[in-house]
Amino acid sequence: MIEEGDAALLVFGKTSFFVIIERKEFHTHFGKLDLGEVIGKEYGVKVASHSGSEFRVLRPNFIDYIKKMRKMPQIILPKDACQIIAHTGLAPGWNVVEAGAGSAALTIFLATMVCPGRVYSYEVNPKFASVAQKNIEGMGLKNVELKMKDIYEGIDEKDVDLVCLDLAEPERVCSHAWEALLFGGYVFSYSPTIDQTMKFTAEAKKCGFSVKTIECLVREYEDEKGMRPKTVMLGHTGYMTFGRKV
Ligand SMILES: C[S@@+](CC[C@H](N)C(=O)[O-])C[C@H]1O[C@@H](n2cnc3c(N)ncnc32)[C@H](O)[C@@H]1O
């Protein structure tokens, strides 16, 4: 049952709005809605705007949440984050170290995937840490520890399954990651430029990691006037390097 304060996704065609249910009006370009109407109803109910557009009220999942939450630095998109599962076997129960937290998009992805395992997320910028903390709390995640700490100085945790890096000089963390990881565990690094990727790869190999690099291009399809690839696509986000401690 939907209660006051619950999150909801209002969907009308291809448009959606992430809202917190309160007894108040919500204005959209399809008309205004009385959010209070859905309190006490089940997710899946429809609510109509004053101009007659009917919105389906859904329970948001964590991908809906990441799309709509407040962002500060550039996030790792779910299409890239899911590669971590494909290339490491990330699973429930894993313990993960991550830096930097940034907007906490990757943190939320990892914490949702590994629960009841834990995510230890390092961040040096207090402003970003505050946004990250709010985003983590907004998702109701209890298995994340956000640490105000420079990961270049070392990793406190031991015997972790995965170390994820999304920062400017990931090569400076290779030896710390090696120390923190279990044998068979992975270090993952996400970098927008090939120069960073090459530096990281060289250092990771020096430490003993078995390394590979990929990128992930997703081509979506139009389905309105005939089915065909969309003319515009997201050409580049980041290179992803995986190093296994073997
Ligand atoms: C691109 S953002 C990370 C975004 C994050 N992966 C996400 O998906 O929301 C990079 C973050 O790394 C942080 N950072 C940079 N150097 C760091 C360090 N040495 N230790 C910890 N965090 C660091 C920055 O402050 C910034 O918030």
Short mmCIF file of N, CA and C in Angstrom, two decimals, residues 36-108:
data_model
loop_
_atom_site.label_atom_id
_atom_site.label_comp_id
_atom_site.label_asym_id
_atom_site.label_seq_id
_atom_site.Cartn_x
_atom_site.Cartn_y
_atom_site.Cartn_z
N GLY A 36 -2.10 13.21 -3.17
CA GLY A 36 -2.77 12.66 -2.00
C GLY A 36 -3.78 11.58 -2.36
N GLU A 37 -4.30 11.65 -3.62
CA GLU A 37 -5.31 10.67 -4.08
C GLU A 37 -4.84 9.23 -4.01
N VAL A 38 -3.48 9.02 -4.13
CA VAL A 38 -3.00 7.63 -4.22
C VAL A 38 -2.64 7.04 -2.85
N ILE A 39 -2.69 7.88 -1.80
CA ILE A 39 -2.36 7.36 -0.46
C ILE A 39 -3.40 6.31 -0.08
N GLY A 40 -2.91 5.16 0.38
CA GLY A 40 -3.82 4.07 0.76
C GLY A 40 -4.14 3.12 -0.39
N LYS A 41 -3.71 3.50 -1.62
CA LYS A 41 -3.94 2.61 -2.78
C LYS A 41 -2.69 1.74 -3.00
N GLU A 42 -2.80 0.78 -3.90
CA GLU A 42 -1.66 -0.09 -4.21
C GLU A 42 -0.88 0.50 -5.39
N TYR A 43 0.46 0.23 -5.43
CA TYR A 43 1.23 0.60 -6.63
C TYR A 43 0.59 -0.07 -7.82
N GLY A 44 0.54 0.64 -8.95
CA GLY A 44 -0.14 0.12 -10.14
C GLY A 44 -1.42 0.88 -10.41
N VAL A 45 -1.86 1.64 -9.40
CA VAL A 45 -3.08 2.44 -9.56
C VAL A 45 -2.82 3.55 -10.59
N LYS A 46 -3.90 4.09 -11.16
CA LYS A 46 -3.74 5.23 -12.08
C LYS A 46 -4.23 6.50 -11.40
N VAL A 47 -3.59 7.62 -11.74
CA VAL A 47 -4.08 8.91 -11.23
C VAL A 47 -4.18 9.86 -12.42
N ALA A 48 -5.30 10.59 -12.49
CA ALA A 48 -5.53 11.46 -13.66
C ALA A 48 -5.20 12.91 -13.32
N SER A 49 -4.61 13.61 -14.31
CA SER A 49 -4.34 15.04 -14.12
C SER A 49 -5.65 15.80 -14.36
N HIS A 50 -5.68 17.09 -14.01
CA HIS A 50 -6.92 17.86 -14.17
C HIS A 50 -7.32 17.94 -15.64
N SER A 51 -6.33 17.74 -16.55
CA SER A 51 -6.68 17.81 -17.98
C SER A 51 -6.95 16.41 -18.57
N GLY A 52 -6.98 15.39 -17.71
CA GLY A 52 -7.42 14.06 -18.16
C GLY A 52 -6.32 13.09 -18.53
N SER A 53 -5.02 13.48 -18.39
CA SER A 53 -3.94 12.52 -18.69
C SER A 53 -3.83 11.54 -17.52
N GLU A 54 -3.80 10.25 -17.85
CA GLU A 54 -3.75 9.24 -16.79
C GLU A 54 -2.35 8.72 -16.57
N PHE A 55 -1.82 8.88 -15.37
CA PHE A 55 -0.48 8.42 -15.03
C PHE A 55 -0.58 7.12 -14.24
N ARG A 56 0.28 6.16 -14.58
CA ARG A 56 0.39 4.92 -13.81
C ARG A 56 1.35 5.19 -12.65
N VAL A 57 1.00 4.76 -11.46
CA VAL A 57 1.86 4.99 -10.30
C VAL A 57 2.63 3.71 -10.00
N LEU A 58 3.95 3.75 -10.22
CA LEU A 58 4.78 2.55 -10.02
C LEU A 58 5.68 2.69 -8.80
N ARG A 59 6.07 1.53 -8.26
CA ARG A 59 7.11 1.53 -7.20
C ARG A 59 8.45 1.67 -7.93
N PRO A 60 9.23 2.74 -7.64
CA PRO A 60 10.48 2.92 -8.39
C PRO A 60 11.53 1.88 -8.00
N ASN A 61 12.34 1.47 -8.96
CA ASN A 61 13.47 0.60 -8.62
C ASN A 61 14.73 1.46 -8.55
N PHE A 62 15.88 0.83 -8.28
CA PHE A 62 17.07 1.65 -8.04
C PHE A 62 17.58 2.34 -9.31
N ILE A 63 17.26 1.80 -10.46
CA ILE A 63 17.68 2.47 -11.71
C ILE A 63 16.82 3.73 -11.91
N ASP A 64 15.52 3.63 -11.62
CA ASP A 64 14.65 4.82 -11.68
C ASP A 64 15.21 5.89 -10.75
N TYR A 65 15.63 5.44 -9.55
CA TYR A 65 16.12 6.36 -8.54
C TYR A 65 17.41 7.05 -9.01
N ILE A 66 18.35 6.28 -9.55
CA ILE A 66 19.63 6.85 -10.00
C ILE A 66 19.38 7.89 -11.10
N LYS A 67 18.44 7.60 -12.00
CA LYS A 67 18.15 8.54 -13.09
C LYS A 67 17.67 9.88 -12.55
N LYS A 68 16.88 9.83 -11.48
CA LYS A 68 16.22 11.05 -11.02
C LYS A 68 16.92 11.75 -9.86
N MET A 69 17.86 11.09 -9.20
CA MET A 69 18.46 11.69 -8.00
C MET A 69 19.36 12.88 -8.36
N ARG A 70 19.72 13.67 -7.33
CA ARG A 70 20.59 14.83 -7.55
C ARG A 70 22.00 14.36 -7.91
N LYS A 71 22.61 15.01 -8.93
CA LYS A 71 23.96 14.61 -9.33
C LYS A 71 24.90 15.79 -9.22
N MET A 72 26.13 15.51 -8.78
CA MET A 72 27.18 16.55 -8.77
C MET A 72 28.20 16.14 -9.83
N PRO A 73 29.26 15.36 -9.50
CA PRO A 73 30.16 14.97 -10.60
C PRO A 73 29.49 13.93 -11.50
N GLN A 74 30.06 13.78 -12.67
CA GLN A 74 29.57 12.81 -13.67
C GLN A 74 29.47 11.41 -13.07
N ILE A 75 28.38 10.73 -13.34
CA ILE A 75 28.18 9.40 -12.76
C ILE A 75 28.62 8.30 -13.74
N ILE A 76 28.77 7.09 -13.21
CA ILE A 76 28.92 5.91 -14.06
C ILE A 76 27.50 5.43 -14.36
N LEU A 77 27.15 5.40 -15.63
CA LEU A 77 25.78 5.04 -16.02
C LEU A 77 25.53 3.54 -15.79
N PRO A 78 24.27 3.16 -15.54
CA PRO A 78 23.96 1.73 -15.36
C PRO A 78 24.44 0.86 -16.52
N LYS A 79 24.44 1.38 -17.77
CA LYS A 79 24.88 0.53 -18.90
C LYS A 79 26.37 0.17 -18.77
N ASP A 80 27.14 1.02 -18.10
CA ASP A 80 28.54 0.70 -17.84
C ASP A 80 28.69 -0.10 -16.54
N ALA A 81 27.94 0.31 -15.51
CA ALA A 81 28.04 -0.38 -14.21
C ALA A 81 27.71 -1.87 -14.35
N CYS A 82 26.75 -2.18 -15.23
CA CYS A 82 26.34 -3.59 -15.34
C CYS A 82 27.47 -4.45 -15.93
N GLN A 83 28.43 -3.82 -16.60
CA GLN A 83 29.58 -4.57 -17.12
C GLN A 83 30.41 -5.16 -15.98
N ILE A 84 30.33 -4.50 -14.82
CA ILE A 84 31.09 -5.01 -13.66
C ILE A 84 30.58 -6.41 -13.30
N ILE A 85 29.27 -6.60 -13.38
CA ILE A 85 28.70 -7.92 -13.07
C ILE A 85 29.18 -8.92 -14.12
N ALA A 86 29.09 -8.51 -15.39
CA ALA A 86 29.43 -9.42 -16.48
C ALA A 86 30.89 -9.86 -16.44
N HIS A 87 31.76 -8.95 -15.99
CA HIS A 87 33.20 -9.26 -16.09
C HIS A 87 33.85 -9.67 -14.77
N THR A 88 33.11 -9.55 -13.65
CA THR A 88 33.71 -9.98 -12.37
C THR A 88 32.89 -11.05 -11.66
N GLY A 89 31.60 -11.16 -12.01
CA GLY A 89 30.74 -12.09 -11.28
C GLY A 89 30.21 -11.50 -9.98
N LEU A 90 30.29 -10.18 -9.85
CA LEU A 90 29.76 -9.47 -8.66
C LEU A 90 28.42 -10.06 -8.23
N ALA A 91 28.30 -10.35 -6.95
CA ALA A 91 27.11 -11.08 -6.49
C ALA A 91 26.78 -10.72 -5.04
N PRO A 92 25.59 -11.10 -4.56
CA PRO A 92 25.22 -10.84 -3.16
C PRO A 92 26.26 -11.41 -2.21
N GLY A 93 26.58 -10.62 -1.18
CA GLY A 93 27.53 -11.08 -0.17
C GLY A 93 28.94 -10.53 -0.38
N TRP A 94 29.21 -9.98 -1.57
CA TRP A 94 30.56 -9.45 -1.82
C TRP A 94 30.80 -8.18 -0.99
N ASN A 95 32.07 -7.98 -0.63
CA ASN A 95 32.47 -6.73 0.02
C ASN A 95 33.31 -5.94 -0.97
N VAL A 96 32.93 -4.65 -1.10
CA VAL A 96 33.50 -3.82 -2.17
C VAL A 96 34.03 -2.52 -1.59
N VAL A 97 35.21 -2.10 -2.10
CA VAL A 97 35.73 -0.76 -1.80
C VAL A 97 35.59 0.05 -3.06
N GLU A 98 35.19 1.33 -2.89
CA GLU A 98 34.97 2.18 -4.06
C GLU A 98 35.52 3.58 -3.81
N ALA A 99 36.03 4.23 -4.86
CA ALA A 99 36.45 5.64 -4.76
C ALA A 99 36.41 6.24 -6.16
N GLY A 100 36.03 7.57 -6.26
CA GLY A 100 35.36 8.33 -5.24
C GLY A 100 33.85 8.12 -5.35
N ALA A 101 33.22 8.45 -4.26
CA ALA A 101 31.76 8.27 -4.19
C ALA A 101 31.05 9.16 -5.19
N GLY A 102 31.54 10.41 -5.33
CA GLY A 102 30.92 11.37 -6.27
C GLY A 102 29.45 11.55 -5.95
N SER A 103 28.58 11.26 -6.92
CA SER A 103 27.14 11.41 -6.70
C SER A 103 26.54 10.13 -6.11
N ALA A 104 27.35 9.10 -5.98
CA ALA A 104 26.95 7.80 -5.40
C ALA A 104 26.10 6.94 -6.33
N ALA A 105 26.16 7.21 -7.63
CA ALA A 105 25.40 6.36 -8.56
C ALA A 105 25.97 4.94 -8.55
N LEU A 106 27.31 4.84 -8.68
CA LEU A 106 27.90 3.50 -8.66
C LEU A 106 27.74 2.86 -7.28
N THR A 107 27.86 3.67 -6.24
CA THR A 107 27.69 3.16 -4.87
C THR A 107 26.33 2.47 -4.73
N ILE A 108 25.29 3.14 -5.22
CA ILE A 108 23.93 2.60 -5.10
C ILE A 108 23.79 1.32 -5.92
#
